[in-house]
mmCIF file of C-alpha atoms in Angstrom:
data_model
loop_
_atom_site.group_PDB
_atom_site.id
_atom_site.type_symbol
_atom_site.label_atom_id
_atom_site.label_comp_id
_atom_site.label_asym_id
_atom_site.label_seq_id
_atom_site.Cartn_x
_atom_site.Cartn_y
_atom_site.Cartn_z
ATOM 1 C CA MET A 180 77.584 86.133 45.620
ATOM 2 C CA ASN A 181 80.361 86.137 43.538
ATOM 3 C CA LYS A 182 82.496 82.543 44.093
ATOM 4 C CA THR A 183 85.995 84.382 43.417
ATOM 5 C CA GLN A 184 85.558 86.610 46.172
ATOM 6 C CA HIS A 185 87.378 86.478 49.075
ATOM 7 C CA ILE A 186 85.752 88.271 51.744
ATOM 8 C CA PRO A 187 82.681 87.777 53.060
ATOM 9 C CA GLN A 188 79.021 89.522 52.552
ATOM 10 C CA ASN A 189 79.613 91.046 56.570
ATOM 11 C CA PRO A 190 83.167 89.276 57.820
ATOM 12 C CA GLY A 191 83.932 90.288 60.979
ATOM 13 C CA LEU A 192 87.130 92.936 61.566
ATOM 14 C CA VAL A 193 89.301 89.504 61.805
ATOM 15 C CA LYS A 194 88.391 87.909 59.504
ATOM 16 C CA ALA A 195 88.494 91.221 57.455
ATOM 17 C CA TRP A 196 92.046 91.667 57.756
ATOM 18 C CA ILE A 197 93.325 88.499 57.638
ATOM 19 C CA SER A 198 92.067 87.798 54.569
ATOM 20 C CA ALA A 199 93.769 90.870 53.776
ATOM 21 C CA PHE A 200 96.460 88.780 53.985
ATOM 22 C CA ARG A 201 96.136 86.922 51.285
ATOM 23 C CA PRO A 202 97.184 83.968 52.684
ATOM 24 C CA ARG A 203 97.080 81.134 49.659
ATOM 25 C CA THR A 204 99.597 83.841 48.353
ATOM 26 C CA LEU A 205 102.065 83.419 51.494
ATOM 27 C CA PRO A 206 103.965 80.580 49.649
ATOM 28 C CA LEU A 207 105.800 82.057 47.654
ATOM 29 C CA ALA A 208 107.316 84.447 50.706
ATOM 30 C CA PHE A 209 107.978 80.184 52.116
ATOM 31 C CA SER A 210 109.298 78.818 48.488
ATOM 32 C CA CYS A 211 112.066 81.880 48.011
ATOM 33 C CA ILE A 212 114.006 81.669 51.490
ATOM 34 C CA GLY A 213 112.822 77.521 51.514
ATOM 35 C CA MET A 214 115.407 77.213 48.492
ATOM 36 C CA GLY A 215 117.643 79.395 50.095
ATOM 37 C CA GLY A 216 117.748 76.927 52.645
ATOM 38 C CA PHE A 217 118.021 73.743 50.555
ATOM 39 C CA MET A 218 121.293 74.890 49.342
ATOM 40 C CA ALA A 219 122.369 76.347 52.443
ATOM 41 C CA ALA A 220 122.286 73.202 53.249
ATOM 42 C CA ALA A 221 123.149 70.807 50.123
ATOM 43 C CA HIS A 222 126.489 72.809 50.869
ATOM 44 C CA GLY A 223 127.042 72.120 54.376
ATOM 45 C CA SER A 224 125.711 75.900 55.312
ATOM 46 C CA PHE A 225 122.199 75.804 57.068
ATOM 47 C CA ASN A 226 121.474 77.706 60.018
ATOM 48 C CA ALA A 227 117.797 77.306 61.567
ATOM 49 C CA THR A 228 117.338 80.614 63.042
ATOM 50 C CA VAL A 229 118.613 82.918 60.438
ATOM 51 C CA VAL A 230 116.469 80.551 58.004
ATOM 52 C CA GLY A 231 113.396 80.550 60.683
ATOM 53 C CA LEU A 232 114.186 84.984 60.456
ATOM 54 C CA CYS A 233 114.395 85.184 56.833
ATOM 55 C CA VAL A 234 111.232 82.945 56.983
ATOM 56 C CA LEU A 235 109.327 85.948 59.300
ATOM 57 C CA THR A 236 110.913 88.626 57.612
ATOM 58 C CA THR A 237 109.592 88.231 54.394
ATOM 59 C CA LEU A 238 106.084 86.892 55.778
ATOM 60 C CA PHE A 239 105.874 90.695 57.381
ATOM 61 C CA LEU A 240 107.222 92.196 53.747
ATOM 62 C CA GLN A 241 104.698 89.730 51.524
ATOM 63 C CA ILE A 242 101.614 90.918 53.572
ATOM 64 C CA LEU A 243 102.751 94.202 53.565
ATOM 65 C CA SER A 244 103.291 94.095 49.557
ATOM 66 C CA ASN A 245 99.927 92.354 49.923
ATOM 67 C CA LEU A 246 97.413 95.354 52.335
ATOM 68 C CA ALA A 247 99.471 98.420 49.897
ATOM 69 C CA ASN A 248 98.127 96.158 47.168
ATOM 70 C CA ASP A 249 94.749 96.603 48.812
ATOM 71 C CA TYR A 250 95.446 99.855 49.562
ATOM 72 C CA GLY A 251 96.721 100.811 47.044
ATOM 73 C CA ASP A 252 94.124 99.400 44.446
ATOM 74 C CA SER A 253 91.154 100.975 45.688
ATOM 75 C CA LEU A 254 93.254 104.281 45.388
ATOM 76 C CA HIS A 255 94.047 104.382 42.272
ATOM 77 C CA GLY A 256 90.768 102.469 40.866
ATOM 78 C CA ALA A 257 92.541 99.211 39.964
ATOM 79 C CA ASP A 258 89.879 97.726 42.682
ATOM 80 C CA SER A 259 86.112 99.136 41.555
ATOM 81 C CA GLU A 260 82.423 98.039 40.578
ATOM 82 C CA HIS A 261 83.898 96.652 37.178
ATOM 83 C CA ARG A 262 86.913 94.199 38.756
ATOM 84 C CA GLU A 263 85.313 91.426 38.148
ATOM 85 C CA GLY A 264 88.026 88.893 40.020
ATOM 86 C CA PRO A 265 87.988 88.431 43.925
ATOM 87 C CA LYS A 266 86.722 91.454 46.407
ATOM 88 C CA ARG A 267 89.606 93.460 48.590
ATOM 89 C CA ALA A 268 88.691 95.145 51.457
ATOM 90 C CA VAL A 269 89.581 98.122 51.403
ATOM 91 C CA GLN A 270 87.064 98.029 47.779
ATOM 92 C CA ALA A 271 84.187 96.183 49.513
ATOM 93 C CA GLY A 272 84.455 98.946 52.905
ATOM 94 C CA HIS A 273 85.474 95.779 55.192
ATOM 95 C CA ILE A 274 88.632 97.669 56.520
ATOM 96 C CA LYS A 275 88.401 101.541 56.344
ATOM 97 C CA ALA A 276 91.108 103.482 54.297
ATOM 98 C CA ALA A 277 92.800 104.997 56.941
ATOM 99 C CA HIS A 278 93.136 101.559 58.755
ATOM 100 C CA MET A 279 95.155 100.105 55.797
ATOM 101 C CA LYS A 280 97.181 102.658 55.809
ATOM 102 C CA LYS A 281 97.803 101.802 60.079
ATOM 103 C CA GLY A 282 98.512 98.207 58.728
ATOM 104 C CA MET A 283 101.037 99.135 55.838
ATOM 105 C CA ALA A 284 103.120 100.958 59.148
ATOM 106 C CA VAL A 285 103.598 97.846 61.282
ATOM 107 C CA PHE A 286 103.775 95.611 58.744
ATOM 108 C CA SER A 287 106.579 97.770 57.348
ATOM 109 C CA LEU A 288 108.003 98.439 61.472
ATOM 110 C CA LEU A 289 107.392 94.607 61.338
ATOM 111 C CA SER A 290 109.464 94.093 58.855
ATOM 112 C CA LEU A 291 112.422 96.145 60.147
ATOM 113 C CA VAL A 292 112.391 94.852 62.858
ATOM 114 C CA SER A 293 112.485 91.229 62.043
ATOM 115 C CA GLY A 294 115.140 92.579 59.426
ATOM 116 C CA LEU A 295 117.599 94.121 61.646
ATOM 117 C CA LEU A 296 117.991 90.976 63.814
ATOM 118 C CA LEU A 297 118.221 88.989 61.269
ATOM 119 C CA LEU A 298 121.062 90.992 59.863
ATOM 120 C CA TRP A 299 122.859 90.728 64.084
ATOM 121 C CA VAL A 300 122.213 87.511 63.998
ATOM 122 C CA ALA A 301 124.280 86.726 60.734
ATOM 123 C CA PHE A 302 126.794 89.402 60.727
ATOM 124 C CA GLY A 303 127.278 89.678 64.527
ATOM 125 C CA THR A 304 129.760 93.026 65.237
ATOM 126 C CA GLU A 305 132.278 92.235 63.232
ATOM 127 C CA GLY A 306 130.198 92.069 60.154
ATOM 128 C CA LEU A 307 129.180 96.615 59.414
ATOM 129 C CA TYR A 308 130.267 96.897 55.391
ATOM 130 C CA LEU A 309 127.549 93.075 54.629
ATOM 131 C CA PHE A 310 125.136 94.338 57.932
ATOM 132 C CA LEU A 311 124.939 98.117 55.528
ATOM 133 C CA ILE A 312 124.557 96.536 51.682
ATOM 134 C CA PHE A 313 122.242 93.826 53.685
ATOM 135 C CA LEU A 314 119.850 97.319 55.304
ATOM 136 C CA GLY A 315 119.486 98.889 51.441
ATOM 137 C CA LEU A 316 118.482 96.020 50.520
ATOM 138 C CA GLY A 317 115.816 95.377 53.007
ATOM 139 C CA LEU A 318 114.669 98.919 52.589
ATOM 140 C CA ALA A 319 114.579 98.889 49.369
ATOM 141 C CA SER A 320 112.082 95.861 49.836
ATOM 142 C CA ILE A 321 110.102 97.100 52.125
ATOM 143 C CA TRP A 322 109.823 100.180 49.758
ATOM 144 C CA ALA A 323 109.370 97.850 46.617
ATOM 145 C CA ALA A 324 106.657 96.469 48.926
ATOM 146 C CA ILE A 325 104.729 99.391 49.858
ATOM 147 C CA ASN A 326 105.273 100.705 46.210
ATOM 148 C CA TYR A 327 104.280 98.561 43.916
ATOM 149 C CA THR A 328 99.931 99.528 43.659
ATOM 150 C CA ALA A 329 100.382 101.942 46.685
ATOM 151 C CA GLY A 330 103.268 104.703 46.126
ATOM 152 C CA SER A 331 102.447 108.389 44.075
ATOM 153 C CA LYS A 332 103.652 106.549 41.488
ATOM 154 C CA PRO A 333 102.828 102.571 41.208
ATOM 155 C CA TYR A 334 105.742 100.768 39.600
ATOM 156 C CA GLY A 335 103.488 98.295 39.646
ATOM 157 C CA TYR A 336 100.733 100.706 36.933
ATOM 158 C CA ALA A 337 103.697 101.206 34.255
ATOM 159 C CA GLY A 338 104.136 97.275 33.888
ATOM 160 C CA LEU A 339 107.173 96.894 35.967
ATOM 161 C CA GLY A 340 106.184 94.904 38.607
ATOM 162 C CA ASP A 341 107.105 90.973 36.732
ATOM 163 C CA ILE A 342 110.182 92.750 36.627
ATOM 164 C CA PHE A 343 110.179 93.412 40.854
ATOM 165 C CA VAL A 344 108.916 90.126 41.573
ATOM 166 C CA PHE A 345 111.326 88.128 39.884
ATOM 167 C CA VAL A 346 114.310 90.267 41.391
ATOM 168 C CA PHE A 347 112.784 89.908 45.175
ATOM 169 C CA PHE A 348 111.169 87.373 45.027
ATOM 170 C CA GLY A 349 114.060 85.143 43.538
ATOM 171 C CA LEU A 350 118.051 86.817 43.102
ATOM 172 C CA VAL A 351 116.767 88.699 47.067
ATOM 173 C CA GLY A 352 115.148 85.677 48.141
ATOM 174 C CA VAL A 353 117.028 82.773 47.913
ATOM 175 C CA LEU A 354 120.817 84.589 46.600
ATOM 176 C CA GLY A 355 120.681 86.330 50.430
ATOM 177 C CA THR A 356 118.745 83.561 52.312
ATOM 178 C CA TYR A 357 121.773 81.490 51.245
ATOM 179 C CA PHE A 358 124.072 83.783 51.195
ATOM 180 C CA LEU A 359 123.534 84.974 55.106
ATOM 181 C CA GLN A 360 124.106 80.592 56.277
ATOM 182 C CA ALA A 361 127.343 80.647 54.427
ATOM 183 C CA GLN A 362 128.527 83.693 53.947
ATOM 184 C CA SER A 363 130.360 82.675 50.442
ATOM 185 C CA LEU A 364 128.002 82.552 46.901
ATOM 186 C CA PRO A 365 129.292 80.289 44.679
ATOM 187 C CA ALA A 366 128.093 81.580 41.153
ATOM 188 C CA LEU A 367 125.572 78.226 40.258
ATOM 189 C CA VAL A 368 123.120 78.981 42.881
ATOM 190 C CA ILE A 369 121.782 81.656 40.884
ATOM 191 C CA LEU A 370 119.973 78.759 38.250
ATOM 192 C CA PRO A 371 117.829 78.107 41.702
ATOM 193 C CA ALA A 372 116.849 81.645 42.059
ATOM 194 C CA LEU A 373 116.197 81.667 38.339
ATOM 195 C CA VAL A 374 113.862 78.964 39.137
ATOM 196 C CA CYS A 375 111.852 80.441 41.862
ATOM 197 C CA GLY A 376 112.042 84.102 40.294
ATOM 198 C CA PHE A 377 110.640 82.878 37.137
ATOM 199 C CA PHE A 378 107.521 81.224 38.681
ATOM 200 C CA SER A 379 107.120 83.337 41.481
ATOM 201 C CA THR A 380 106.862 85.913 38.563
ATOM 202 C CA ALA A 381 103.993 83.846 36.422
ATOM 203 C CA VAL A 382 101.579 83.536 39.733
ATOM 204 C CA LEU A 383 102.365 87.804 39.381
ATOM 205 C CA ASN A 384 101.187 87.165 35.708
ATOM 206 C CA VAL A 385 97.937 84.658 36.161
ATOM 207 C CA ASN A 386 96.471 86.906 38.646
ATOM 208 C CA ASN A 387 97.031 89.952 35.741
ATOM 209 C CA ILE A 388 95.616 88.523 33.296
ATOM 210 C CA ARG A 389 92.796 87.614 34.654
ATOM 211 C CA ASP A 390 92.675 91.681 35.564
ATOM 212 C CA MET A 391 92.581 92.865 32.465
ATOM 213 C CA LYS A 392 89.924 94.258 31.856
ATOM 214 C CA SER A 393 89.565 95.871 34.670
ATOM 215 C CA ASP A 394 93.471 97.560 34.620
ATOM 216 C CA VAL A 395 92.871 98.684 30.450
ATOM 217 C CA LEU A 396 89.741 100.695 32.468
ATOM 218 C CA ALA A 397 92.701 101.834 36.184
ATOM 219 C CA GLY A 398 95.558 102.950 33.617
ATOM 220 C CA LYS A 399 97.188 100.256 34.871
ATOM 221 C CA ARG A 400 99.596 98.983 32.739
ATOM 222 C CA SER A 401 100.866 95.059 33.043
ATOM 223 C CA ILE A 402 102.465 93.244 30.933
ATOM 224 C CA PRO A 403 99.444 91.404 30.290
ATOM 225 C CA VAL A 404 98.133 94.547 29.027
ATOM 226 C CA ARG A 405 100.752 95.882 26.742
ATOM 227 C CA LEU A 406 100.840 92.866 25.197
ATOM 228 C CA GLY A 407 97.521 90.751 25.509
ATOM 229 C CA PRO A 408 95.688 88.441 25.946
ATOM 230 C CA VAL A 409 97.254 85.831 23.114
ATOM 231 C CA ARG A 410 100.646 86.554 23.793
ATOM 232 C CA ALA A 411 100.686 87.511 27.467
ATOM 233 C CA ARG A 412 99.773 83.863 27.254
ATOM 234 C CA ILE A 413 102.912 83.024 25.638
ATOM 235 C CA TYR A 414 104.817 85.092 28.200
ATOM 236 C CA HIS A 415 103.658 82.380 30.417
ATOM 237 C CA THR A 416 104.087 79.307 29.508
ATOM 238 C CA SER A 417 108.314 80.479 28.770
ATOM 239 C CA LEU A 418 107.850 81.661 32.730
ATOM 240 C CA LEU A 419 107.046 78.116 33.449
ATOM 241 C CA ALA A 420 109.598 76.934 30.634
ATOM 242 C CA GLY A 421 112.463 79.151 31.909
ATOM 243 C CA GLY A 422 111.271 78.266 36.131
ATOM 244 C CA VAL A 423 112.029 73.692 34.578
ATOM 245 C CA LEU A 424 114.622 73.877 32.234
ATOM 246 C CA SER A 425 116.377 76.717 35.697
ATOM 247 C CA ALA A 426 116.391 73.790 37.426
ATOM 248 C CA VAL A 427 117.471 71.146 34.755
ATOM 249 C CA ALA A 428 120.431 73.273 34.650
ATOM 250 C CA TYR A 429 120.595 73.378 37.993
ATOM 251 C CA VAL A 430 121.329 69.111 38.311
ATOM 252 C CA LEU A 431 123.150 68.862 34.993
ATOM 253 C CA PHE A 432 125.792 72.350 35.946
ATOM 254 C CA ASN A 433 126.036 69.483 39.054
ATOM 255 C CA PHE A 434 124.779 66.897 39.242
ATOM 256 C CA TYR A 435 126.015 63.726 41.687
ATOM 257 C CA SER A 436 122.465 62.090 42.563
ATOM 258 C CA PRO A 437 120.290 61.009 40.567
ATOM 259 C CA TRP A 438 118.244 61.829 43.642
ATOM 260 C CA GLN A 439 118.934 65.566 42.357
ATOM 261 C CA PHE A 440 115.994 65.072 39.522
ATOM 262 C CA LEU A 441 113.314 64.500 42.236
ATOM 263 C CA PHE A 442 111.730 68.145 40.828
ATOM 264 C CA VAL A 443 110.132 66.307 38.145
ATOM 265 C CA LEU A 444 106.659 65.111 39.872
ATOM 266 C CA ALA A 445 105.907 68.831 40.147
ATOM 267 C CA VAL A 446 106.593 69.336 36.446
ATOM 268 C CA PRO A 447 103.116 67.588 35.993
ATOM 269 C CA LEU A 448 101.283 70.704 38.072
ATOM 270 C CA VAL A 449 103.321 73.265 35.855
ATOM 271 C CA ILE A 450 102.361 71.378 32.749
ATOM 272 C CA VAL A 451 98.740 71.913 34.022
ATOM 273 C CA ASN A 452 99.335 75.165 34.867
ATOM 274 C CA GLY A 453 99.988 76.462 31.654
ATOM 275 C CA VAL A 454 97.795 74.529 29.419
ATOM 276 C CA LYS A 455 94.226 75.919 31.974
ATOM 277 C CA VAL A 456 96.181 79.299 31.929
ATOM 278 C CA TRP A 457 95.452 79.109 27.853
ATOM 279 C CA GLN A 458 92.165 77.269 28.118
ATOM 280 C CA LYS A 459 90.796 79.419 30.405
ATOM 281 C CA GLN A 460 89.033 83.013 29.894
ATOM 282 C CA THR A 461 87.060 84.384 32.367
ATOM 283 C CA PRO A 462 87.913 86.183 36.484
ATOM 284 C CA ALA A 463 86.071 83.730 37.575
ATOM 285 C CA GLU A 464 88.061 79.918 35.720
ATOM 286 C CA LEU A 465 91.091 81.528 35.780
ATOM 287 C CA ASP A 466 91.625 82.686 39.724
ATOM 288 C CA PRO A 467 92.000 79.745 40.998
ATOM 289 C CA TYR A 468 95.427 78.827 38.727
ATOM 290 C CA LEU A 469 96.978 81.699 40.921
ATOM 291 C CA LYS A 470 96.995 79.935 43.804
ATOM 292 C CA GLN A 471 97.721 77.022 42.247
ATOM 293 C CA MET A 472 100.321 78.497 41.305
ATOM 294 C CA ALA A 473 101.911 79.403 44.597
ATOM 295 C CA ILE A 474 101.340 76.179 45.616
ATOM 296 C CA THR A 475 103.206 74.417 43.077
ATOM 297 C CA THR A 476 105.701 76.385 43.532
ATOM 298 C CA MET A 477 106.762 75.801 46.717
ATOM 299 C CA LEU A 478 105.969 72.451 45.963
ATOM 300 C CA PHE A 479 108.713 72.235 43.267
ATOM 301 C CA VAL A 480 110.925 73.757 45.574
ATOM 302 C CA LEU A 481 110.793 71.361 48.443
ATOM 303 C CA LEU A 482 110.954 68.376 45.962
ATOM 304 C CA PHE A 483 113.942 69.815 44.439
ATOM 305 C CA GLY A 484 115.972 70.912 47.927
ATOM 306 C CA ILE A 485 114.990 67.187 48.447
ATOM 307 C CA GLY A 486 116.437 66.290 46.002
ATOM 308 C CA GLN A 487 120.326 68.025 46.141
ATOM 309 C CA VAL A 488 120.443 67.575 49.538
ATOM 310 C CA ALA A 489 119.118 63.866 49.746
ATOM 311 C CA GLY A 490 121.479 63.339 46.476
#
């Protein structure tokens, strides 16, 4: 069996669903919320209940996105016999397409309920205007999670996935989490949001470089398909550099303690990812660096956040 497959040949139903959740992508859900939480804590506005509900809502949205991706890629042909990456649940026949759609409906509902509870805790009955604005962002997040590959005109197939990941796992995730706690938004907080946006997009880019061959056959015009293998790797290096430089810029503009540079301990892992994506060419060789980048992002955020709070 291909060593990169996530789902065993004959998994039980529970294992098939857990694998369809794609646990190795979930650190991204925690990273953007963690960054917003750390920034609020550094500015004296941390609210554990709000952060906890942000984590829960984003976790549901990430799982929804993964289920929709599994369903949509099987429906539109990106998950086919030509795909050399990990086998998906619907593609492999472990979960029926109709059941996957029901799973998507369940996690859409969970995301909505969790999000409404989050907004109630954050704004109560006095912040109706803000409640409605964030409700709109929440509904947009659900739409984006589903329509990446599962809609009638999936934006991921048009090469727009990077933009949506950058916006929702960077700007919306970090800035939204911060605002829900502090009810204000200093301009400099956009730099930590850019860190998450660049690194989350880099995770997607590793995925898309790995799947270039099958995506071409399926008509999926991801950024790597559009750029080609060499320029896709140049793009990847730019994403990694953008994340690190955004962190450096935040500290330089807001310096008060050497502890703020604690995140440099994670920079070697970022460099390793960049080097390996250049070196590795086959899907099986590239696949581990998707997980490596997701974990690196979480570690980078953890060190960055601790540095700002400890400083």
